[in-house]
């Protein structure tokens, strides 16, 4: 079962996620940066939807001027394959795009539309499966191909 971690204090967004739950996914909601770090460290999750204000609160905690890059890298150190989706108001799209440029998977606008959320989740999970299959095939065939070309005289 795929797990979605939702980091927002917005009750409407939480309700939308609960009502429009993606098929075969469980949703875990956190409302504070401390709870988010604890969940990322201890709970397996496949996709993180995080409110832009929460993201910037986390970045402020890391005390970095280049916070989009540093914060995304910090999350990726904990969960390398996690899909990161920024939830942003229309007025904040440029800031959300900065996070995407630094490694977030995509962004979604508020108020969150259930169909759009499902589409984003499906795309992230599809991409994860493709990356997993690609890594498997690279590992398997790279070893076989190399044996044919490497001499050990």
mmCIF file of N, CA and C in Angstrom, residues 15-76:
data_model
loop_
_atom_site.group_PDB
_atom_site.id
_atom_site.type_symbol
_atom_site.label_atom_id
_atom_site.label_comp_id
_atom_site.label_asym_id
_atom_site.label_seq_id
_atom_site.Cartn_x
_atom_site.Cartn_y
_atom_site.Cartn_z
ATOM 1 N N UNK A 15 -9.328 17.718 4.716
ATOM 2 C CA UNK A 15 -10.617 17.099 4.413
ATOM 3 C C UNK A 15 -10.669 16.614 2.965
ATOM 4 N N UNK A 16 -10.158 17.416 2.040
ATOM 5 C CA UNK A 16 -10.133 17.022 0.624
ATOM 6 C C UNK A 16 -9.330 15.744 0.439
ATOM 7 N N UNK A 17 -8.181 15.646 1.094
ATOM 8 C CA UNK A 17 -7.352 14.450 0.971
ATOM 9 C C UNK A 17 -8.053 13.227 1.555
ATOM 10 N N UNK A 18 -8.684 13.416 2.673
ATOM 11 C CA UNK A 18 -9.372 12.275 3.296
ATOM 12 C C UNK A 18 -10.543 11.797 2.442
ATOM 13 N N UNK A 19 -11.300 12.747 1.871
ATOM 14 C CA UNK A 19 -12.458 12.366 1.065
ATOM 15 C C UNK A 19 -12.058 11.787 -0.286
ATOM 16 N N UNK A 20 -10.994 12.304 -0.867
ATOM 17 C CA UNK A 20 -10.594 11.898 -2.220
ATOM 18 C C UNK A 20 -9.413 10.960 -2.198
ATOM 19 N N UNK A 21 -9.293 10.215 -1.161
ATOM 20 C CA UNK A 21 -8.175 9.301 -0.959
ATOM 21 C C UNK A 21 -7.859 8.534 -2.239
ATOM 22 N N UNK A 22 -6.591 8.546 -2.586
ATOM 23 C CA UNK A 22 -6.154 7.811 -3.776
ATOM 24 C C UNK A 22 -6.314 6.313 -3.521
ATOM 25 N N UNK A 23 -6.603 5.585 -4.566
ATOM 26 C CA UNK A 23 -6.812 4.143 -4.428
ATOM 27 C C UNK A 23 -5.585 3.472 -3.841
ATOM 28 N N UNK A 24 -5.809 2.564 -2.927
ATOM 29 C CA UNK A 24 -4.744 1.796 -2.285
ATOM 30 C C UNK A 24 -3.681 2.664 -1.617
ATOM 31 N N UNK A 25 -4.057 3.818 -1.119
ATOM 32 C CA UNK A 25 -3.111 4.690 -0.422
ATOM 33 C C UNK A 25 -3.630 4.986 0.974
ATOM 34 N N UNK A 26 -2.700 5.077 1.904
ATOM 35 C CA UNK A 26 -3.073 5.545 3.230
ATOM 36 C C UNK A 26 -2.522 6.952 3.387
ATOM 37 N N UNK A 27 -3.230 7.764 4.143
ATOM 38 C CA UNK A 27 -2.835 9.163 4.317
ATOM 39 C C UNK A 27 -2.549 9.400 5.790
ATOM 40 N N UNK A 28 -1.376 9.959 6.054
ATOM 41 C CA UNK A 28 -0.988 10.333 7.411
ATOM 42 C C UNK A 28 -0.824 11.852 7.423
ATOM 43 N N UNK A 29 -1.502 12.531 8.328
ATOM 44 C CA UNK A 29 -1.481 13.994 8.390
ATOM 45 C C UNK A 29 -0.617 14.447 9.557
ATOM 46 N N UNK A 30 0.265 15.417 9.284
ATOM 47 C CA UNK A 30 1.046 16.069 10.333
ATOM 48 C C UNK A 30 0.807 17.569 10.226
ATOM 49 N N UNK A 31 0.878 18.251 11.370
ATOM 50 C CA UNK A 31 0.569 19.683 11.377
ATOM 51 C C UNK A 31 1.694 20.550 11.921
ATOM 52 N N UNK A 32 2.837 19.942 12.214
ATOM 53 C CA UNK A 32 3.959 20.739 12.715
ATOM 54 C C UNK A 32 5.264 20.233 12.106
ATOM 55 N N UNK A 33 6.260 21.111 12.016
ATOM 56 C CA UNK A 33 7.563 20.686 11.479
ATOM 57 C C UNK A 33 8.186 19.536 12.271
ATOM 58 N N UNK A 34 8.063 19.556 13.592
ATOM 59 C CA UNK A 34 8.627 18.463 14.396
ATOM 60 C C UNK A 34 7.973 17.133 14.061
ATOM 61 N N UNK A 35 6.649 17.151 13.923
ATOM 62 C CA UNK A 35 5.938 15.916 13.566
ATOM 63 C C UNK A 35 6.325 15.446 12.171
ATOM 64 N N UNK A 36 6.559 16.405 11.270
ATOM 65 C CA UNK A 36 6.963 16.034 9.914
ATOM 66 C C UNK A 36 8.313 15.334 9.926
ATOM 67 N N UNK A 37 9.304 15.899 10.625
ATOM 68 C CA UNK A 37 10.626 15.271 10.680
ATOM 69 C C UNK A 37 10.548 13.895 11.324
ATOM 70 N N UNK A 38 9.744 13.781 12.387
ATOM 71 C CA UNK A 38 9.589 12.481 13.057
ATOM 72 C C UNK A 38 8.983 11.457 12.097
ATOM 73 N N UNK A 39 7.955 11.880 11.368
ATOM 74 C CA UNK A 39 7.307 10.959 10.427
ATOM 75 C C UNK A 39 8.238 10.567 9.299
ATOM 76 N N UNK A 40 8.979 11.536 8.758
ATOM 77 C CA UNK A 40 9.921 11.226 7.677
ATOM 78 C C UNK A 40 11.014 10.276 8.157
ATOM 79 N N UNK A 41 11.414 10.422 9.406
ATOM 80 C CA UNK A 41 12.485 9.580 9.952
ATOM 81 C C UNK A 41 12.021 8.178 10.322
ATOM 82 N N UNK A 42 10.768 8.050 10.731
ATOM 83 C CA UNK A 42 10.344 6.772 11.291
ATOM 84 C C UNK A 42 9.266 6.043 10.502
ATOM 85 N N UNK A 43 8.540 6.722 9.663
ATOM 86 C CA UNK A 43 7.398 6.118 8.982
ATOM 87 C C UNK A 43 7.686 6.019 7.486
ATOM 88 N N UNK A 44 7.538 4.826 6.907
ATOM 89 C CA UNK A 44 7.726 4.741 5.453
ATOM 90 C C UNK A 44 6.645 5.554 4.746
ATOM 91 N N UNK A 45 7.051 6.338 3.782
ATOM 92 C CA UNK A 45 6.074 7.094 2.997
ATOM 93 C C UNK A 45 6.605 7.247 1.578
ATOM 94 N N UNK A 46 5.671 7.293 0.648
ATOM 95 C CA UNK A 46 6.017 7.332 -0.764
ATOM 96 C C UNK A 46 5.886 8.724 -1.366
ATOM 97 N N UNK A 47 5.014 9.524 -0.762
ATOM 98 C CA UNK A 47 4.728 10.834 -1.336
ATOM 99 C C UNK A 47 4.464 11.827 -0.208
ATOM 100 N N UNK A 48 5.057 13.001 -0.319
ATOM 101 C CA UNK A 48 4.876 14.057 0.662
ATOM 102 C C UNK A 48 4.186 15.236 -0.009
ATOM 103 N N UNK A 49 3.006 15.571 0.481
ATOM 104 C CA UNK A 49 2.338 16.806 0.080
ATOM 105 C C UNK A 49 2.565 17.775 1.222
ATOM 106 N N UNK A 50 3.179 18.921 0.928
ATOM 107 C CA UNK A 50 3.517 19.848 1.999
ATOM 108 C C UNK A 50 3.103 21.263 1.621
ATOM 109 N N UNK A 51 2.418 21.896 2.544
ATOM 110 C CA UNK A 51 1.987 23.272 2.367
ATOM 111 C C UNK A 51 3.217 24.164 2.278
ATOM 112 N N UNK A 52 3.201 25.143 1.376
ATOM 113 C CA UNK A 52 4.351 26.020 1.172
ATOM 114 C C UNK A 52 4.759 26.708 2.473
ATOM 115 N N UNK A 53 3.797 27.149 3.268
ATOM 116 C CA UNK A 53 4.141 27.819 4.531
ATOM 117 C C UNK A 53 4.847 26.849 5.482
ATOM 118 N N UNK A 54 4.417 25.585 5.492
ATOM 119 C CA UNK A 54 5.101 24.570 6.305
ATOM 120 C C UNK A 54 6.521 24.353 5.798
ATOM 121 N N UNK A 55 6.664 24.325 4.472
ATOM 122 C CA UNK A 55 7.973 24.116 3.855
ATOM 123 C C UNK A 55 8.918 25.248 4.260
ATOM 124 N N UNK A 56 8.416 26.469 4.228
ATOM 125 C CA UNK A 56 9.278 27.601 4.560
ATOM 126 C C UNK A 56 9.573 27.666 6.053
ATOM 127 N N UNK A 57 8.661 27.178 6.878
ATOM 128 C CA UNK A 57 8.925 27.092 8.312
ATOM 129 C C UNK A 57 10.031 26.068 8.578
ATOM 130 N N UNK A 58 9.997 24.961 7.846
ATOM 131 C CA UNK A 58 11.063 23.959 7.961
ATOM 132 C C UNK A 58 12.394 24.542 7.516
ATOM 133 N N UNK A 59 12.364 25.278 6.415
ATOM 134 C CA UNK A 59 13.593 25.867 5.881
ATOM 135 C C UNK A 59 14.190 26.861 6.862
ATOM 136 N N UNK A 60 13.337 27.632 7.511
ATOM 137 C CA UNK A 60 13.830 28.594 8.500
ATOM 138 C C UNK A 60 14.533 27.872 9.643
ATOM 139 N N UNK A 61 14.057 26.697 9.982
ATOM 140 C CA UNK A 61 14.688 25.897 11.025
ATOM 141 C C UNK A 61 16.073 25.409 10.643
ATOM 142 N N UNK A 62 16.324 25.279 9.339
ATOM 143 C CA UNK A 62 17.653 24.839 8.879
ATOM 144 C C UNK A 62 18.616 26.010 8.753
ATOM 145 N N UNK A 63 18.106 27.235 8.883
ATOM 146 C CA UNK A 63 18.916 28.454 8.841
ATOM 147 C C UNK A 63 19.834 28.497 7.631
ATOM 148 N N UNK A 64 19.236 28.460 6.458
ATOM 149 C CA UNK A 64 20.021 28.496 5.237
ATOM 150 C C UNK A 64 19.441 29.516 4.271
ATOM 151 N N UNK A 65 20.310 30.297 3.623
ATOM 152 C CA UNK A 65 19.838 31.258 2.645
ATOM 153 C C UNK A 65 19.333 30.557 1.398
ATOM 154 N N UNK A 66 19.921 29.433 1.047
ATOM 155 C CA UNK A 66 19.497 28.675 -0.128
ATOM 156 C C UNK A 66 18.510 27.597 0.297
ATOM 157 N N UNK A 67 17.516 27.992 1.069
ATOM 158 C CA UNK A 67 16.668 26.994 1.701
ATOM 159 C C UNK A 67 15.953 26.036 0.762
ATOM 160 N N UNK A 68 15.482 26.413 -0.445
ATOM 161 C CA UNK A 68 14.817 25.374 -1.247
ATOM 162 C C UNK A 68 15.742 24.195 -1.533
ATOM 163 N N UNK A 69 16.956 24.473 -1.932
ATOM 164 C CA UNK A 69 17.898 23.417 -2.262
ATOM 165 C C UNK A 69 18.267 22.588 -1.036
ATOM 166 N N UNK A 70 18.628 23.247 0.047
ATOM 167 C CA UNK A 70 19.061 22.553 1.253
ATOM 168 C C UNK A 70 17.922 21.728 1.838
ATOM 169 N N UNK A 71 16.730 22.281 1.865
ATOM 170 C CA UNK A 71 15.600 21.574 2.452
ATOM 171 C C UNK A 71 15.225 20.334 1.646
ATOM 172 N N UNK A 72 15.170 20.463 0.326
ATOM 173 C CA UNK A 72 14.851 19.305 -0.514
ATOM 174 C C UNK A 72 15.923 18.228 -0.337
ATOM 175 N N UNK A 73 17.187 18.631 -0.302
ATOM 176 C CA UNK A 73 18.262 17.653 -0.095
ATOM 177 C C UNK A 73 18.123 16.957 1.258
ATOM 178 N N UNK A 74 17.746 17.708 2.271
ATOM 179 C CA UNK A 74 17.581 17.118 3.607
ATOM 180 C C UNK A 74 16.452 16.082 3.602
ATOM 181 N N UNK A 75 15.357 16.395 2.958
ATOM 182 C CA UNK A 75 14.249 15.440 2.853
ATOM 183 C C UNK A 75 14.695 14.221 2.058
ATOM 184 N N UNK A 76 15.418 14.435 0.962
ATOM 185 C CA UNK A 76 15.882 13.327 0.119
ATOM 186 C C UNK A 76 16.890 12.440 0.847
#
